[in-house]
Tab-separated table of C-alpha atoms in Angstrom:
chain	number	residue	atom	x	y	z
A	1	MET	CA	16.966	-85.402	-101.139
A	2	PRO	CA	20.175	-83.354	-100.672
A	3	LYS	CA	19.960	-80.739	-97.960
A	4	LEU	CA	21.423	-77.256	-97.872
A	5	THR	CA	25.160	-76.957	-98.468
A	6	SER	CA	26.955	-73.981	-96.976
A	7	PHE	CA	30.448	-72.786	-97.832
A	8	ASN	CA	32.567	-71.315	-95.048
A	9	PRO	CA	30.113	-70.064	-92.392
A	10	ASN	CA	32.493	-67.164	-91.702
A	11	GLY	CA	32.138	-65.817	-95.220
A	12	ARG	CA	34.710	-65.155	-97.926
A	13	LYS	CA	36.285	-62.014	-99.285
A	14	GLU	CA	35.980	-61.297	-102.969
A	15	ILE	CA	37.721	-59.105	-105.546
A	16	LYS	CA	35.965	-58.756	-108.891
A	17	GLN	CA	37.398	-56.582	-111.653
A	18	ALA	CA	37.558	-56.315	-115.431
A	19	ILE	CA	41.052	-56.599	-116.892
A	20	SER	CA	42.340	-56.270	-120.454
A	21	TYR	CA	43.087	-59.376	-122.498
A	22	PRO	CA	46.867	-58.667	-122.503
A	23	ASP	CA	46.779	-58.368	-118.705
A	24	TYR	CA	44.850	-61.635	-118.512
A	25	ALA	CA	47.486	-63.388	-120.645
A	26	LEU	CA	50.269	-61.950	-118.448
A	27	LEU	CA	48.601	-62.888	-115.171
A	28	LYS	CA	47.704	-66.374	-116.405
A	29	SER	CA	51.312	-67.046	-117.449
A	30	LYS	CA	52.446	-66.264	-113.900
A	31	ILE	CA	49.620	-67.997	-112.055
A	32	GLN	CA	50.112	-71.283	-113.938
A	33	HIS	CA	53.440	-71.798	-112.152
A	34	LEU	CA	51.945	-71.176	-108.727
A	35	MET	CA	48.375	-72.467	-108.708
A	36	ARG	CA	46.715	-75.644	-109.955
A	37	LEU	CA	43.967	-75.682	-112.572
A	38	ASP	CA	40.466	-76.468	-111.333
A	39	HIS	CA	39.634	-80.169	-111.791
A	40	ASN	CA	36.398	-79.231	-113.610
A	41	ALA	CA	38.325	-77.757	-116.522
A	42	GLY	CA	38.036	-79.218	-120.009
A	43	PRO	CA	40.936	-79.957	-122.394
A	44	ASP	CA	41.375	-76.224	-123.064
A	45	GLY	CA	41.484	-75.458	-119.327
A	46	LYS	CA	38.007	-73.886	-119.358
A	47	TYR	CA	34.398	-74.874	-118.734
A	48	LEU	CA	31.053	-73.318	-119.640
A	49	ILE	CA	28.757	-72.026	-116.901
A	50	ARG	CA	25.102	-71.177	-117.514
A	51	SER	CA	23.125	-69.429	-114.763
A	52	THR	CA	19.562	-68.163	-114.572
A	53	TYR	CA	19.207	-65.180	-112.238
A	54	PHE	CA	16.051	-64.288	-110.332
A	55	ASP	CA	14.660	-60.773	-110.009
A	56	ASN	CA	11.268	-59.051	-109.912
A	57	PHE	CA	9.425	-56.573	-112.123
A	58	ALA	CA	10.931	-53.635	-110.194
A	59	ASN	CA	14.472	-55.034	-110.635
A	60	LYS	CA	14.965	-55.296	-106.865
A	61	VAL	CA	18.119	-57.458	-107.089
A	62	LEU	CA	19.661	-55.403	-109.877
A	63	ASN	CA	19.013	-52.095	-108.117
A	64	GLU	CA	20.427	-53.323	-104.805
A	65	LYS	CA	23.598	-54.283	-106.674
A	66	LYS	CA	23.804	-50.951	-108.518
A	67	GLU	CA	23.236	-48.977	-105.324
A	68	GLY	CA	25.818	-50.966	-103.401
A	69	PHE	CA	23.613	-52.362	-100.617
A	70	ILE	CA	25.943	-53.946	-98.043
A	71	ASN	CA	23.351	-56.639	-97.245
A	72	ARG	CA	21.744	-58.327	-100.241
A	73	ASP	CA	20.860	-61.759	-101.647
A	74	LYS	CA	20.950	-63.104	-105.183
A	75	TYR	CA	19.360	-66.391	-106.269
A	76	ARG	CA	20.376	-68.324	-109.350
A	77	VAL	CA	20.027	-71.764	-110.920
A	78	ARG	CA	23.313	-73.024	-112.367
A	79	ILE	CA	24.256	-75.756	-114.826
A	80	TYR	CA	27.500	-76.650	-116.590
A	81	GLY	CA	28.103	-77.150	-120.297
A	82	LYS	CA	24.370	-76.676	-121.054
A	83	SER	CA	23.757	-80.086	-119.472
A	84	ALA	CA	20.932	-81.040	-117.093
A	85	ALA	CA	23.155	-83.652	-115.400
A	86	LEU	CA	23.838	-81.325	-112.450
A	87	VAL	CA	21.435	-78.518	-111.565
A	88	ASN	CA	22.136	-76.371	-108.513
A	89	LEU	CA	20.046	-73.714	-106.848
A	90	GLU	CA	22.426	-71.181	-105.309
A	91	ARG	CA	22.082	-68.107	-103.145
A	92	LYS	CA	24.917	-65.639	-103.001
A	93	SER	CA	24.623	-63.327	-100.015
A	94	LYS	CA	26.556	-60.162	-99.236
A	95	ARG	CA	26.881	-59.158	-95.587
A	96	ASN	CA	29.052	-56.067	-95.186
A	97	ASN	CA	32.178	-56.963	-97.182
A	98	LEU	CA	31.853	-60.742	-96.893
A	99	THR	CA	30.299	-63.175	-99.359
A	100	PHE	CA	28.315	-66.230	-98.280
A	101	LYS	CA	27.189	-68.939	-100.684
A	102	THR	CA	24.643	-71.699	-100.107
A	103	LYS	CA	23.382	-74.230	-102.598
A	104	CYS	CA	21.337	-77.392	-103.044
A	105	VAL	CA	20.746	-79.825	-105.867
A	106	MET	CA	17.495	-79.562	-107.810
A	107	THR	CA	16.092	-80.885	-111.093
A	108	GLN	CA	15.281	-79.530	-114.538
A	109	THR	CA	11.599	-80.320	-113.926
A	110	GLU	CA	11.616	-78.287	-110.707
A	111	TYR	CA	13.194	-75.355	-112.534
A	112	GLU	CA	10.535	-75.500	-115.248
A	113	LYS	CA	7.857	-75.340	-112.542
A	114	MET	CA	9.524	-72.254	-111.029
A	115	ARG	CA	9.719	-70.691	-114.480
A	116	THR	CA	5.994	-71.108	-115.085
A	117	GLY	CA	4.995	-69.845	-111.632
A	118	GLU	CA	4.070	-73.264	-110.226
A	119	ILE	CA	5.632	-72.830	-106.779
A	120	THR	CA	3.241	-74.265	-104.163
A	121	TRP	CA	5.340	-77.460	-103.926
A	122	MET	CA	8.284	-75.362	-102.687
A	123	GLU	CA	6.640	-74.175	-99.475
A	124	ASN	CA	7.180	-77.403	-97.510
A	125	ASP	CA	10.111	-78.865	-99.427
A	126	ASP	CA	12.811	-80.776	-97.509
A	127	ARG	CA	15.479	-78.373	-98.773
A	128	VAL	CA	15.877	-75.192	-96.733
A	129	LEU	CA	17.015	-73.132	-99.704
A	130	ILE	CA	13.972	-74.143	-101.770
A	131	ARG	CA	11.682	-73.015	-98.944
A	132	GLU	CA	13.532	-69.715	-98.604
A	133	LEU	CA	13.315	-69.096	-102.352
A	134	PHE	CA	9.583	-69.832	-102.155
A	135	HIS	CA	9.252	-67.024	-99.607
A	136	GLU	CA	11.077	-64.615	-101.930
A	137	MET	CA	9.026	-65.674	-104.950
A	138	LYS	CA	5.739	-65.350	-103.091
A	139	TYR	CA	6.331	-62.136	-101.146
A	140	HIS	CA	8.786	-60.256	-103.394
A	141	GLN	CA	7.617	-61.711	-106.721
A	142	ILE	CA	11.124	-62.651	-107.830
A	143	LYS	CA	11.251	-65.185	-110.652
A	144	PRO	CA	13.694	-66.451	-113.304
A	145	THR	CA	14.605	-63.326	-115.273
A	146	THR	CA	17.647	-63.828	-117.472
A	147	VAL	CA	20.159	-66.517	-118.462
A	148	VAL	CA	23.883	-65.743	-118.479
A	149	ASP	CA	26.586	-67.839	-120.188
A	150	TYR	CA	30.328	-67.511	-119.816
A	151	GLU	CA	33.534	-69.486	-120.108
A	152	ARG	CA	35.455	-69.898	-116.849
A	153	GLU	CA	39.109	-70.695	-116.264
A	154	ALA	CA	39.787	-71.344	-112.572
A	155	TYR	CA	42.946	-71.785	-110.504
A	156	ILE	CA	43.318	-72.971	-106.903
A	157	TYR	CA	45.888	-72.027	-104.253
A	158	PRO	CA	45.536	-73.975	-100.963
A	159	PHE	CA	46.982	-71.378	-98.598
A	160	GLY	CA	44.202	-68.980	-97.631
A	161	ASN	CA	41.850	-71.139	-99.747
A	162	VAL	CA	42.372	-68.827	-102.722
A	163	ARG	CA	40.462	-69.256	-105.977
A	164	VAL	CA	41.306	-67.117	-109.003
A	165	THR	CA	38.950	-67.244	-111.974
A	166	PHE	CA	38.961	-65.658	-115.411
A	167	ASP	CA	35.513	-65.311	-117.039
A	168	SER	CA	35.165	-64.465	-120.725
A	169	LYS	CA	32.605	-64.557	-123.561
A	170	VAL	CA	29.844	-63.347	-121.234
A	171	GLN	CA	26.471	-63.577	-122.966
A	172	SER	CA	22.877	-62.877	-121.943
A	173	SER	CA	19.544	-64.258	-123.098
A	174	LEU	CA	17.963	-60.923	-122.133
A	175	ARG	CA	14.534	-62.036	-120.849
A	176	ASN	CA	14.346	-65.553	-122.299
A	177	THR	CA	14.643	-68.042	-119.394
A	178	ASP	CA	14.561	-71.338	-121.318
A	179	MET	CA	17.952	-72.259	-119.866
A	180	PHE	CA	17.940	-75.928	-120.914
A	181	SER	CA	17.526	-75.076	-124.596
A	182	LYS	CA	20.771	-75.872	-126.429
A	183	ASN	CA	19.867	-73.176	-128.983
A	184	LEU	CA	18.883	-70.383	-126.608
A	185	PRO	CA	19.501	-67.066	-128.426
A	186	MET	CA	22.288	-65.141	-126.653
A	187	VAL	CA	23.918	-61.737	-127.122
A	188	ASP	CA	27.409	-60.637	-126.088
A	189	VAL	CA	27.414	-58.254	-123.112
A	190	LEU	CA	31.140	-57.976	-122.324
A	191	GLU	CA	33.585	-56.118	-124.531
A	192	PRO	CA	35.662	-58.729	-126.418
A	193	ASN	CA	38.960	-57.266	-125.165
A	194	LEU	CA	37.969	-57.665	-121.495
A	195	VAL	CA	38.100	-60.581	-119.061
A	196	ILE	CA	36.450	-60.616	-115.630
A	197	LEU	CA	38.950	-61.457	-112.915
A	198	GLU	CA	37.589	-62.814	-109.624
A	199	VAL	CA	39.700	-63.573	-106.571
A	200	LYS	CA	38.041	-65.307	-103.611
A	201	TYR	CA	39.735	-66.130	-100.336
A	202	ASP	CA	39.083	-66.743	-96.638
A	203	GLU	CA	40.839	-64.851	-93.845
A	204	TYR	CA	43.838	-63.609	-95.788
A	205	LEU	CA	45.242	-63.202	-99.283
A	206	PRO	CA	48.826	-64.543	-99.408
A	207	ASP	CA	51.467	-61.950	-100.273
A	208	ILE	CA	52.577	-63.879	-103.344
A	209	ILE	CA	49.064	-63.622	-104.800
A	210	LYS	CA	48.851	-59.908	-103.912
A	211	TYR	CA	52.138	-59.379	-105.716
A	212	LEU	CA	50.848	-61.111	-108.855
A	213	LEU	CA	47.664	-59.027	-108.866
A	214	GLN	CA	49.677	-55.812	-108.657
A	215	SER	CA	51.162	-56.614	-112.070
A	216	VAL	CA	47.845	-55.999	-113.863
A	217	ASP	CA	45.808	-52.848	-114.342
A	218	THR	CA	42.395	-53.413	-112.759
A	219	ARG	CA	39.560	-50.980	-113.334
A	220	ALA	CA	38.140	-49.127	-110.366
A	221	GLU	CA	34.651	-50.510	-110.924
A	222	ALA	CA	33.564	-54.017	-109.985
A	223	TYR	CA	31.947	-56.060	-112.732
A	224	SER	CA	28.855	-58.143	-112.038
A	225	LYS	CA	27.908	-60.665	-114.721
A	226	TYR	CA	24.261	-60.328	-113.740
A	227	GLN	CA	24.465	-56.536	-113.976
A	228	LEU	CA	26.138	-56.842	-117.387
A	229	SER	CA	23.349	-59.144	-118.540
A	230	ARG	CA	20.758	-56.524	-117.627
A	231	MET	CA	22.605	-53.592	-119.204
A	232	HIS	CA	19.600	-52.916	-121.439
A	233	VAL	CA	17.294	-52.335	-118.451
């Protein structure tokens, strides 16, 4: 069984903003000459991501995000293209201004057990992340809460390990967590004229990337897809 996978133990820096569609088109036209498209992209350069986020009845995760806690964790189960071929459990952790991400492979059956509250098997699982999620589910009552879909277009720049992504068509299932249903009812939660820009990098952001980002008008507020999905809370 796959063990825990950790990305960059030193953490990564992250910029996350909403930009207008014209600014997206402008930035994309410049980035295409500098960065390579992510190998996961489909013929149109994009791929569909579906994630189920965990929270509890008191909206602990959502409130920590809204209130800007400098140390917080967010669990999610992620699939691609609505397919069960690859199912990942992920934890995204914020520590001060750095982002840490850990993940492990799981199955659709295991997710369905989590969704129905059958979690005793998790306590002594081989995977560290499964055991840690068990602790959160048992002692903080977090559970699958909402499904979020979006289209992602991602570009890679090797220097500084930079990843620039454009996320659009963000939709939420509200409180339906049947994430493997191909016909899961979804509602739009992002204004159609907006795109979420994310820039992730390690120790430094190369000047050429900084220069490109200065050409677009970013909003002062950071956009969280999970927070958008819970906008009706």
